[in-house]
Amino acid sequence: MPANLVVGAQWGDEGKAKVIDYLSKDTDIIVRYQGGANAGHTVVVGGKKYIFHLVPSGIIYDNTTCVIGNGVVLDPEYFLKECADLEKSGFNVKNKVLISDSCHILLPHHRLIDEVRELGSSPEGKIGTTKKGIGMCYADKMLRIGLRAGDLLDKDMLKRKLARILEVKNQELVKYYDLEPVKLDDLFKSLSQFADIMGNNIINTIYFLNDALQQGKRVLLEGAQGTGLDIDHGTYPYVTSSNPTSGGALAGSGVSFRYLKDVIGITKAYTTRVGEGPFPSEILGEAGEVLRKLGGEYGSTTGRPRRCGWFDVQMIKHSIVVNGINNITLTKIDVLSHYDSIPVVVGYELKGKRLTHFPSQGLEDVKPVFAEFKGWKDDISGISSFDKLPPNCRSYINSLQELIGTKIGIVSTGPDREDTIIMN
Ligand code: IMP
């Protein structure tokens, strides 16, 4: 059986979790492959809202096993808190979640340093991170002084590794950041507790996944954040520290590329971004505030107001190329019902010349080229059939499909599972 991939085509928060939840009913295993507690995936079932950060959102289906892949940075404190909350809602996380023995463990000082760096940055240097320590943990992974989940399984080895790590990190904490050193015994104790609770769930998920695929199981790879936040293909340096794109899905899960079939790109019918960085289709001022309110655009992890803008064809085309997207899901189209006329960015100009693609540099200098589409001014929330949409709304969807050159397979008209149009 193939593996399918759900990837964010914008700057995150596209509504991936709703689509993952929708696809979960035909899936055996769901894998998170990058990011960490910076993600906030919201699923609404029967009017009840669930927000996931580290645990794959497929947990709410009985039939699925959830895997935290080797590319994730796992914060044990956040994870246990999320498990406790989910257990209160009746989901047995311990029986359903497997953790890769190669995934990196996010330690308390990663969070501290992230916070200090963000607070201390000049306005020009600020990234606007979630302050969850994500970049610091990935940096240590690359510096080869990270701790991996498999290291928790042998307490003697854990203590030795922690001692080596703290020898380096404590110097950094004290000398560069003027922070308190981390106490080895305290950290060892809390990680030992995590290992006592979750140790049996830590396995080699790379073989688990490839064996499962070979046996015909259906696997869904769940991306966090989005293409615009990809460390290589996004708007560097205003990005996260991992690869949400399809290459990252393979590296971060160990699933062989031979199994990958559909790459489903998720995009809102408009655009949002949290944190700093260029945003060509951004709506500034009061008009931006109107869209923010209409869409309820506040971060599910940090509560920060999201910056809002119009749909950006050039950006989505970039995501299609980089990820190999063959199917698009368009979310939150109901939010646009308010408008008489809907602008869409159809390209960029730089110094009077039309660009042929999304630039790797200088996005802040481009001038967006707009086209206008007629609004429909009818409430379409909850509509689940394309034919029942107002003609102007159908025309908006068809025009976007034509402009991006890729099939729109699903349209979402509201937060609930049922508010979904499957296009034929
Ligand atoms: P970090 O991932 O916390 O290091 O933050 C880096 C950038 O990615 C910041 O602009 C964050 O706002 C953004 N970011 C991280 N996670 C998400 C997400 O789940 N949705 C939207 N933006 C995110």
Short mmCIF file of C-alpha atoms and ligand atoms in Angstrom, two decimals:
data_model
loop_
_atom_site.label_atom_id
_atom_site.label_comp_id
_atom_site.label_asym_id
_atom_site.label_seq_id
_atom_site.Cartn_x
_atom_site.Cartn_y
_atom_site.Cartn_z
CA MET A 1 0.00 0.00 0.00
CA PRO A 2 1.21 3.55 -0.60
CA ALA A 3 1.97 6.28 1.85
CA ASN A 4 0.19 9.60 1.34
CA LEU A 5 1.41 12.93 2.56
CA VAL A 6 -0.42 16.00 3.84
CA VAL A 7 1.70 19.13 3.64
CA GLY A 8 1.07 22.82 4.33
CA ALA A 9 1.32 24.91 1.14
CA GLN A 10 1.51 28.30 2.92
CA TRP A 11 3.02 29.49 6.22
CA GLY A 12 1.30 26.89 8.40
CA ASP A 13 -2.17 26.95 9.97
CA GLU A 14 -3.79 25.97 6.65
CA GLY A 15 -6.20 23.52 8.29
CA LYS A 16 -4.09 20.38 7.79
CA ALA A 17 -5.49 18.66 10.86
CA LYS A 18 -9.02 18.71 9.54
CA VAL A 19 -7.92 17.00 6.34
CA ILE A 20 -5.74 14.52 8.22
CA ASP A 21 -8.69 13.74 10.45
CA TYR A 22 -10.88 13.27 7.38
CA LEU A 23 -8.36 10.91 5.74
CA SER A 24 -7.68 9.04 8.98
CA LYS A 25 -10.70 6.83 8.64
CA ASP A 26 -8.98 5.08 5.72
CA THR A 27 -5.56 5.03 7.34
CA ASP A 28 -3.79 2.54 9.62
CA ILE A 29 -0.80 4.59 10.72
CA ILE A 30 -0.31 8.36 11.00
CA VAL A 31 3.19 9.78 11.28
CA ARG A 32 4.37 13.22 12.42
CA TYR A 33 7.74 13.73 10.75
CA GLN A 34 9.08 17.16 11.84
CA GLY A 35 8.55 20.07 14.18
CA GLY A 36 7.45 19.74 17.77
CA ALA A 37 5.23 21.52 20.24
CA ASN A 38 5.36 24.64 18.02
CA ALA A 39 2.54 23.09 15.97
CA GLY A 40 -1.12 23.52 16.88
CA HIS A 41 -3.48 21.26 14.96
CA THR A 42 -7.16 21.86 15.56
CA VAL A 43 -9.85 19.26 14.87
CA VAL A 44 -13.57 19.81 15.49
CA VAL A 45 -15.74 16.73 15.86
CA GLY A 46 -19.44 17.11 16.59
CA GLY A 47 -18.86 20.69 17.74
CA LYS A 48 -16.10 19.67 20.21
CA LYS A 49 -12.69 21.20 19.57
CA TYR A 50 -9.40 19.32 20.09
CA ILE A 51 -5.99 20.99 19.73
CA PHE A 52 -2.92 18.81 19.17
CA HIS A 53 0.68 19.93 19.45
CA LEU A 54 2.93 16.88 19.47
CA VAL A 55 0.51 13.98 19.31
CA PRO A 56 -0.61 13.25 15.72
CA SER A 57 -4.19 14.39 15.27
CA GLY A 58 -5.25 10.94 14.01
CA ILE A 59 -5.35 9.83 17.66
CA ILE A 60 -9.10 10.38 17.77
CA TYR A 61 -9.73 7.49 15.41
CA ASP A 62 -9.84 4.04 17.05
CA ASN A 63 -8.29 2.29 14.07
CA THR A 64 -5.07 4.29 13.81
CA THR A 65 -1.64 3.94 15.34
CA CYS A 66 0.21 7.25 15.68
CA VAL A 67 3.95 7.58 15.23
CA ILE A 68 6.21 10.41 16.32
CA GLY A 69 8.91 10.11 13.69
CA ASN A 70 12.66 10.53 13.92
CA GLY A 71 12.44 14.06 12.46
CA VAL A 72 10.35 15.42 15.34
CA VAL A 73 11.82 17.22 18.36
CA LEU A 74 9.93 15.85 21.34
CA ASP A 75 9.51 17.89 24.49
CA PRO A 76 8.72 15.32 27.23
CA GLU A 77 7.04 17.89 29.50
CA TYR A 78 4.69 19.11 26.78
CA PHE A 79 4.07 15.59 25.58
CA LEU A 80 3.00 14.30 29.00
CA LYS A 81 0.78 17.32 29.54
CA GLU A 82 -0.87 16.81 26.17
CA CYS A 83 -1.34 13.08 26.92
CA ALA A 84 -2.98 13.93 30.25
CA ASP A 85 -5.38 16.37 28.56
CA LEU A 86 -6.23 13.86 25.83
CA GLU A 87 -6.76 11.12 28.40
CA LYS A 88 -9.24 13.37 30.19
CA SER A 89 -11.12 13.54 26.87
CA GLY A 90 -11.15 9.72 26.74
CA PHE A 91 -8.25 9.02 24.35
CA ASN A 92 -5.71 6.43 25.43
CA VAL A 93 -2.50 7.91 24.10
CA LYS A 94 -0.20 5.30 25.67
CA ASN A 95 -1.83 2.47 23.75
CA LYS A 96 -1.75 4.28 20.45
CA VAL A 97 1.43 6.35 20.14
CA LEU A 98 4.86 5.04 19.16
CA ILE A 99 7.95 7.22 19.46
CA SER A 100 10.96 6.85 17.20
CA ASP A 101 14.10 5.92 19.13
CA SER A 102 15.94 8.39 16.86
CA CYS A 103 13.76 11.43 17.51
CA HIS A 104 15.50 14.20 19.41
CA ILE A 105 14.49 15.16 22.92
CA LEU A 106 13.86 18.85 23.51
CA LEU A 107 15.38 19.83 26.85
CA PRO A 108 14.32 22.71 29.15
CA HIS A 109 17.34 24.84 28.26
CA HIS A 110 16.32 24.77 24.56
CA ARG A 111 13.17 26.62 25.54
CA LEU A 112 15.04 29.04 27.81
CA ILE A 113 17.57 29.97 25.15
CA ASP A 114 14.87 30.39 22.48
CA GLU A 115 13.03 32.79 24.77
CA VAL A 116 16.13 34.80 25.69
CA ARG A 117 17.22 35.08 22.07
CA GLU A 118 13.79 36.23 20.93
CA LEU A 119 13.47 38.79 23.72
CA GLY A 120 17.00 40.05 23.21
CA SER A 121 16.83 40.32 19.43
CA SER A 122 16.76 43.68 17.74
CA PRO A 123 13.51 44.21 15.77
CA GLU A 124 15.44 43.39 12.57
CA GLY A 125 16.85 40.17 14.03
CA LYS A 126 13.60 38.88 15.50
CA ILE A 127 12.12 35.72 13.95
CA GLY A 128 8.95 35.69 16.03
CA THR A 129 9.36 32.04 17.10
CA THR A 130 6.86 30.20 19.26
CA LYS A 131 9.54 30.17 22.01
CA LYS A 132 9.15 26.41 22.34
CA GLY A 133 12.89 25.80 21.88
CA ILE A 134 12.49 24.18 18.46
CA GLY A 135 15.42 25.85 16.69
CA MET A 136 17.74 25.26 19.64
CA CYS A 137 16.96 21.55 19.73
CA TYR A 138 17.52 21.16 15.97
CA ALA A 139 20.75 23.16 16.28
CA ASP A 140 22.04 20.69 18.88
CA LYS A 141 20.97 17.80 16.65
CA MET A 142 23.11 19.24 13.84
CA LEU A 143 25.98 19.97 16.24
CA ARG A 144 25.75 16.30 17.27
CA ILE A 145 25.24 17.04 20.94
CA GLY A 146 21.57 16.11 21.00
CA LEU A 147 19.80 13.52 23.11
CA ARG A 148 17.59 10.98 21.34
CA ALA A 149 14.59 9.07 22.64
CA GLY A 150 16.49 5.79 22.44
CA ASP A 151 19.06 7.21 24.89
CA LEU A 152 16.37 7.26 27.57
CA LEU A 153 16.07 3.48 27.58
CA ASP A 154 19.35 2.78 29.36
CA LYS A 155 19.60 4.85 32.55
CA ASP A 156 23.40 4.55 32.91
CA MET A 157 23.92 5.62 29.33
CA LEU A 158 21.39 8.42 29.79
CA LYS A 159 23.32 9.82 32.74
CA ARG A 160 26.61 9.66 30.85
CA LYS A 161 25.16 11.37 27.79
CA LEU A 162 23.45 14.05 29.84
CA ALA A 163 26.69 14.81 31.66
CA ARG A 164 28.49 15.29 28.34
CA ILE A 165 25.71 17.47 26.96
CA LEU A 166 25.49 19.65 30.06
CA GLU A 167 29.24 20.14 30.12
CA VAL A 168 28.87 22.01 26.83
CA LYS A 169 25.43 23.55 27.28
CA ASN A 170 25.94 24.87 30.80
CA GLN A 171 28.94 26.88 29.65
CA GLU A 172 26.79 28.37 26.91
CA LEU A 173 23.90 29.06 29.29
CA VAL A 174 26.06 30.85 31.82
CA LYS A 175 28.60 32.61 29.59
CA TYR A 176 26.51 33.65 26.60
CA TYR A 177 23.01 33.92 27.98
CA ASP A 178 23.58 34.78 31.63
CA LEU A 179 21.24 31.95 32.65
CA GLU A 180 21.44 29.43 35.50
CA PRO A 181 23.20 26.14 34.70
CA VAL A 182 21.01 23.04 34.41
CA LYS A 183 21.40 20.56 37.29
CA LEU A 184 22.28 17.10 36.02
CA ASP A 185 20.37 15.26 38.76
CA ASP A 186 17.15 17.20 38.22
CA LEU A 187 17.19 16.67 34.46
CA PHE A 188 18.10 13.01 34.84
CA LYS A 189 15.21 12.54 37.27
CA SER A 190 12.58 14.11 35.04
CA LEU A 191 13.78 12.26 31.92
CA SER A 192 13.87 8.96 33.89
CA GLN A 193 10.26 9.56 34.87
CA PHE A 194 9.33 10.12 31.23
CA ALA A 195 11.18 6.91 30.29
CA ASP A 196 9.31 4.98 33.00
CA ILE A 197 6.00 6.14 31.54
CA MET A 198 6.71 5.99 27.79
CA GLY A 199 9.78 3.69 27.53
CA ASN A 200 7.82 0.75 26.08
CA ASN A 201 6.51 2.99 23.30
CA ILE A 202 9.99 4.01 22.11
CA ILE A 203 10.95 1.75 19.20
CA ASN A 204 12.69 1.75 15.84
CA THR A 205 9.78 3.25 13.91
CA ILE A 206 11.70 3.26 10.61
CA TYR A 207 11.42 -0.52 10.31
CA PHE A 208 7.97 -0.52 11.85
CA LEU A 209 6.74 1.83 9.09
CA ASN A 210 8.46 0.24 6.11
CA ASP A 211 7.41 -3.26 7.25
CA ALA A 212 3.84 -2.06 7.70
CA LEU A 213 3.83 -0.57 4.19
CA GLN A 214 5.22 -3.78 2.78
CA GLN A 215 2.41 -5.68 4.50
CA GLY A 216 -0.18 -3.46 2.85
CA LYS A 217 -0.94 -1.06 5.71
CA ARG A 218 -2.04 2.48 4.81
CA VAL A 219 0.25 5.23 6.09
CA LEU A 220 -0.41 8.97 6.22
CA LEU A 221 2.48 11.37 6.75
CA GLU A 222 1.36 14.46 8.68
CA GLY A 223 3.27 17.68 8.13
CA ALA A 224 3.40 20.50 10.64
CA GLN A 225 3.93 24.19 9.72
CA GLY A 226 4.15 24.77 5.95
CA THR A 227 6.31 25.22 2.87
CA GLY A 228 6.85 28.95 3.48
CA LEU A 229 8.38 28.05 6.86
CA ASP A 230 10.68 25.34 5.48
CA ILE A 231 14.31 25.91 6.47
CA ASP A 232 15.44 25.35 2.84
CA HIS A 233 12.45 26.28 0.70
CA GLY A 234 10.75 28.91 2.85
CA THR A 235 11.35 32.60 3.46
CA TYR A 236 14.71 32.20 5.24
CA PRO A 237 15.57 33.32 7.92
CA TYR A 238 11.90 33.78 8.88
CA VAL A 239 11.28 30.05 8.96
CA THR A 240 11.12 27.16 11.37
CA SER A 241 14.17 24.92 11.80
CA SER A 242 12.93 21.81 10.01
CA ASN A 243 11.71 20.67 6.57
CA PRO A 244 7.90 20.51 6.50
CA THR A 245 8.16 19.80 2.72
CA SER A 246 7.96 16.34 1.17
CA GLY A 247 11.71 15.69 1.31
CA GLY A 248 11.48 16.25 5.06
CA ALA A 249 8.59 13.79 5.26
CA LEU A 250 10.83 11.00 3.98
CA ALA A 251 13.91 11.97 6.00
CA GLY A 252 11.83 12.57 9.12
CA SER A 253 9.99 9.25 9.00
CA GLY A 254 12.41 6.90 7.26
CA VAL A 255 9.61 5.87 4.87
CA SER A 256 11.14 4.99 1.51
CA PHE A 257 10.29 7.38 -1.33
CA ARG A 258 9.11 4.36 -3.33
CA TYR A 259 6.00 4.15 -1.15
CA LEU A 260 4.97 7.78 -1.57
CA LYS A 261 1.84 8.27 -3.72
CA ASP A 262 -0.33 11.33 -3.21
CA VAL A 263 1.04 14.59 -1.92
CA ILE A 264 -1.92 16.64 -0.72
CA GLY A 265 -1.18 20.33 -0.32
CA ILE A 266 -3.38 22.29 2.04
CA THR A 267 -4.07 25.96 1.50
CA LYS A 268 -6.56 28.42 2.87
CA ALA A 269 -8.71 30.31 0.35
CA TYR A 270 -6.69 33.31 1.60
CA THR A 271 -3.30 33.46 3.37
CA THR A 272 -2.07 33.86 6.95
CA ARG A 273 1.31 34.04 8.62
CA VAL A 274 2.43 34.25 12.26
CA GLY A 275 5.73 35.80 13.23
CA GLU A 276 8.05 38.02 11.24
CA GLY A 277 8.99 37.87 7.56
CA PRO A 278 7.90 39.03 4.10
CA PHE A 279 4.27 38.53 3.07
CA PRO A 280 3.47 39.96 -0.41
CA SER A 281 -0.33 39.52 -0.25
CA GLU A 282 -0.67 40.87 3.31
CA ILE A 283 -3.66 43.10 4.08
CA LEU A 284 -2.50 45.82 6.43
CA GLY A 285 -4.46 47.93 8.90
CA GLU A 286 -8.17 47.78 9.57
CA ALA A 287 -8.94 45.61 6.50
CA GLY A 288 -6.52 42.96 7.76
CA GLU A 289 -8.22 43.06 11.15
CA VAL A 290 -11.59 42.42 9.43
CA LEU A 291 -10.31 39.20 7.80
CA ARG A 292 -8.59 38.16 11.05
CA LYS A 293 -11.88 38.45 12.92
CA LEU A 294 -13.89 36.73 10.17
CA GLY A 295 -11.46 33.80 10.08
CA GLY A 296 -10.77 33.66 13.84
CA GLU A 297 -7.09 33.95 12.95
CA TYR A 298 -5.33 33.66 16.29
CA GLY A 299 -2.54 31.11 16.86
CA SER A 300 -3.65 27.84 18.48
CA THR A 301 -0.23 27.42 20.15
CA THR A 302 0.64 30.97 21.18
CA GLY A 303 -2.67 32.84 20.80
CA ARG A 304 -0.89 35.48 18.71
CA PRO A 305 -2.98 37.33 16.10
CA ARG A 306 -2.13 35.98 12.67
CA ARG A 307 -1.26 38.36 9.84
CA CYS A 308 -3.82 38.00 7.04
CA GLY A 309 -3.61 38.38 3.28
CA TRP A 310 -5.22 37.28 0.02
CA PHE A 311 -4.65 34.01 -1.81
CA ASP A 312 -1.23 34.00 -3.45
CA VAL A 313 -0.99 31.93 -6.63
CA GLN A 314 2.78 32.41 -6.96
CA MET A 315 3.37 31.00 -3.49
CA ILE A 316 1.11 27.99 -4.04
CA LYS A 317 2.83 27.25 -7.35
CA HIS A 318 6.15 27.24 -5.48
CA SER A 319 4.72 24.75 -2.95
CA ILE A 320 3.41 22.54 -5.73
CA VAL A 321 6.85 22.39 -7.35
CA VAL A 322 8.85 21.88 -4.16
CA ASN A 323 6.57 19.21 -2.71
CA GLY A 324 5.33 17.48 -5.85
CA ILE A 325 1.75 18.25 -4.79
CA ASN A 326 -0.78 16.48 -7.02
CA ASN A 327 -3.92 17.38 -5.09
CA ILE A 328 -4.94 20.56 -3.31
CA THR A 329 -7.35 21.04 -0.43
CA LEU A 330 -8.82 24.52 -0.17
CA THR A 331 -9.90 25.42 3.37
CA LYS A 332 -11.92 28.20 5.02
CA ILE A 333 -13.62 29.34 1.82
CA ASP A 334 -16.69 30.20 3.93
CA VAL A 335 -14.70 33.04 5.54
CA LEU A 336 -14.65 34.92 2.22
CA SER A 337 -18.48 35.10 1.99
CA HIS A 338 -18.28 38.59 3.51
CA TYR A 339 -16.66 40.22 0.45
CA ASP A 340 -18.20 41.88 -2.65
CA SER A 341 -14.98 41.39 -4.49
CA ILE A 342 -12.00 39.14 -3.71
CA PRO A 343 -8.46 40.09 -4.73
CA VAL A 344 -5.97 37.31 -5.55
CA VAL A 345 -2.23 37.72 -6.06
CA VAL A 346 -1.52 36.20 -9.47
CA GLY A 347 2.17 37.08 -9.73
CA TYR A 348 5.01 39.31 -8.57
CA GLU A 349 6.89 42.16 -10.15
CA LEU A 350 10.38 43.25 -9.23
CA LYS A 351 11.75 46.55 -10.60
CA GLY A 352 8.95 46.62 -13.17
CA LYS A 353 9.63 43.07 -14.42
CA ARG A 354 7.27 40.13 -13.89
CA LEU A 355 8.95 37.27 -11.99
CA THR A 356 8.57 33.77 -13.35
CA HIS A 357 8.79 32.11 -9.95
CA PHE A 358 8.77 32.57 -6.18
CA PRO A 359 12.13 34.19 -5.38
CA SER A 360 14.61 32.66 -2.90
CA GLN A 361 15.73 36.14 -1.91
CA GLY A 362 14.21 39.60 -1.80
CA LEU A 363 10.57 38.61 -1.37
CA GLU A 364 10.12 41.79 0.71
CA ASP A 365 10.87 43.87 -2.41
CA VAL A 366 8.37 42.31 -4.82
CA LYS A 367 5.20 44.10 -5.87
CA PRO A 368 2.17 41.80 -5.95
CA VAL A 369 0.05 41.74 -9.11
CA PHE A 370 -3.64 41.38 -8.30
CA ALA A 371 -6.69 40.02 -10.12
CA GLU A 372 -10.22 40.60 -8.73
CA PHE A 373 -12.92 37.94 -8.43
CA LYS A 374 -16.60 38.55 -7.76
CA GLY A 375 -17.76 37.64 -4.26
CA TRP A 376 -20.92 35.59 -3.56
CA LYS A 377 -22.19 37.25 -0.35
CA ASP A 378 -24.12 34.12 0.71
CA ASP A 379 -23.44 32.09 3.80
CA ILE A 380 -21.90 28.87 2.52
CA SER A 381 -20.78 27.43 5.85
CA GLY A 382 -21.38 23.71 6.16
CA ILE A 383 -22.23 23.17 2.48
CA SER A 384 -20.99 19.70 1.49
CA SER A 385 -21.76 19.61 -2.23
CA PHE A 386 -20.05 21.66 -4.93
CA ASP A 387 -23.30 22.09 -6.87
CA LYS A 388 -24.91 23.82 -3.89
CA LEU A 389 -22.28 26.59 -3.78
CA PRO A 390 -23.27 29.96 -5.29
CA PRO A 391 -22.05 30.36 -8.91
CA ASN A 392 -19.47 33.05 -8.01
CA CYS A 393 -17.99 30.79 -5.35
CA ARG A 394 -17.75 27.88 -7.79
CA SER A 395 -16.14 30.23 -10.24
CA TYR A 396 -13.60 31.40 -7.60
CA ILE A 397 -12.62 27.78 -6.90
CA ASN A 398 -12.40 26.88 -10.59
CA SER A 399 -10.31 29.98 -11.31
CA LEU A 400 -7.87 29.18 -8.51
CA GLN A 401 -7.57 25.63 -9.82
CA GLU A 402 -6.76 26.94 -13.28
CA LEU A 403 -4.26 29.51 -11.98
CA ILE A 404 -2.30 27.03 -9.86
CA GLY A 405 -2.56 24.29 -12.49
CA THR A 406 -3.36 21.54 -9.97
CA LYS A 407 -6.54 19.70 -9.10
CA ILE A 408 -8.48 20.93 -6.07
CA GLY A 409 -9.73 17.67 -4.56
CA ILE A 410 -11.34 18.85 -1.32
CA VAL A 411 -12.95 22.14 -0.31
CA SER A 412 -13.65 22.86 3.34
CA THR A 413 -16.62 25.07 4.22
CA GLY A 414 -16.38 25.02 8.01
CA PRO A 415 -14.50 23.59 10.96
CA ASP A 416 -16.52 20.42 11.49
CA ARG A 417 -15.72 17.07 9.86
CA GLU A 418 -18.97 17.22 7.92
CA ASP A 419 -18.34 20.69 6.44
CA THR A 420 -16.42 19.21 3.54
CA ILE A 421 -16.90 19.05 -0.23
CA ILE A 422 -15.25 16.17 -2.06
CA MET A 423 -14.76 17.27 -5.64
CA ASN A 424 -15.09 14.60 -8.30
P1 IMP B 1 9.68 28.19 15.70
O1 IMP B 1 9.21 27.03 14.87
O2 IMP B 1 9.02 28.27 17.05
O3 IMP B 1 11.18 28.25 15.78
O4 IMP B 1 9.23 29.56 14.95
C1 IMP B 1 9.76 29.94 13.69
C2 IMP B 1 8.69 30.56 12.81
O5 IMP B 1 7.72 29.56 12.46
C3 IMP B 1 7.88 31.67 13.51
O6 IMP B 1 7.52 32.62 12.53
C4 IMP B 1 6.64 30.96 14.01
O7 IMP B 1 5.54 31.83 14.16
C5 IMP B 1 6.42 29.98 12.87
N1 IMP B 1 5.68 28.78 13.27
C6 IMP B 1 6.13 27.72 13.96
N2 IMP B 1 5.18 26.80 14.12
C7 IMP B 1 4.10 27.26 13.48
C8 IMP B 1 2.79 26.73 13.24
O8 IMP B 1 2.43 25.63 13.65
N3 IMP B 1 1.95 27.53 12.53
C9 IMP B 1 2.32 28.74 12.04
N4 IMP B 1 3.51 29.27 12.23
C10 IMP B 1 4.41 28.53 12.93
#
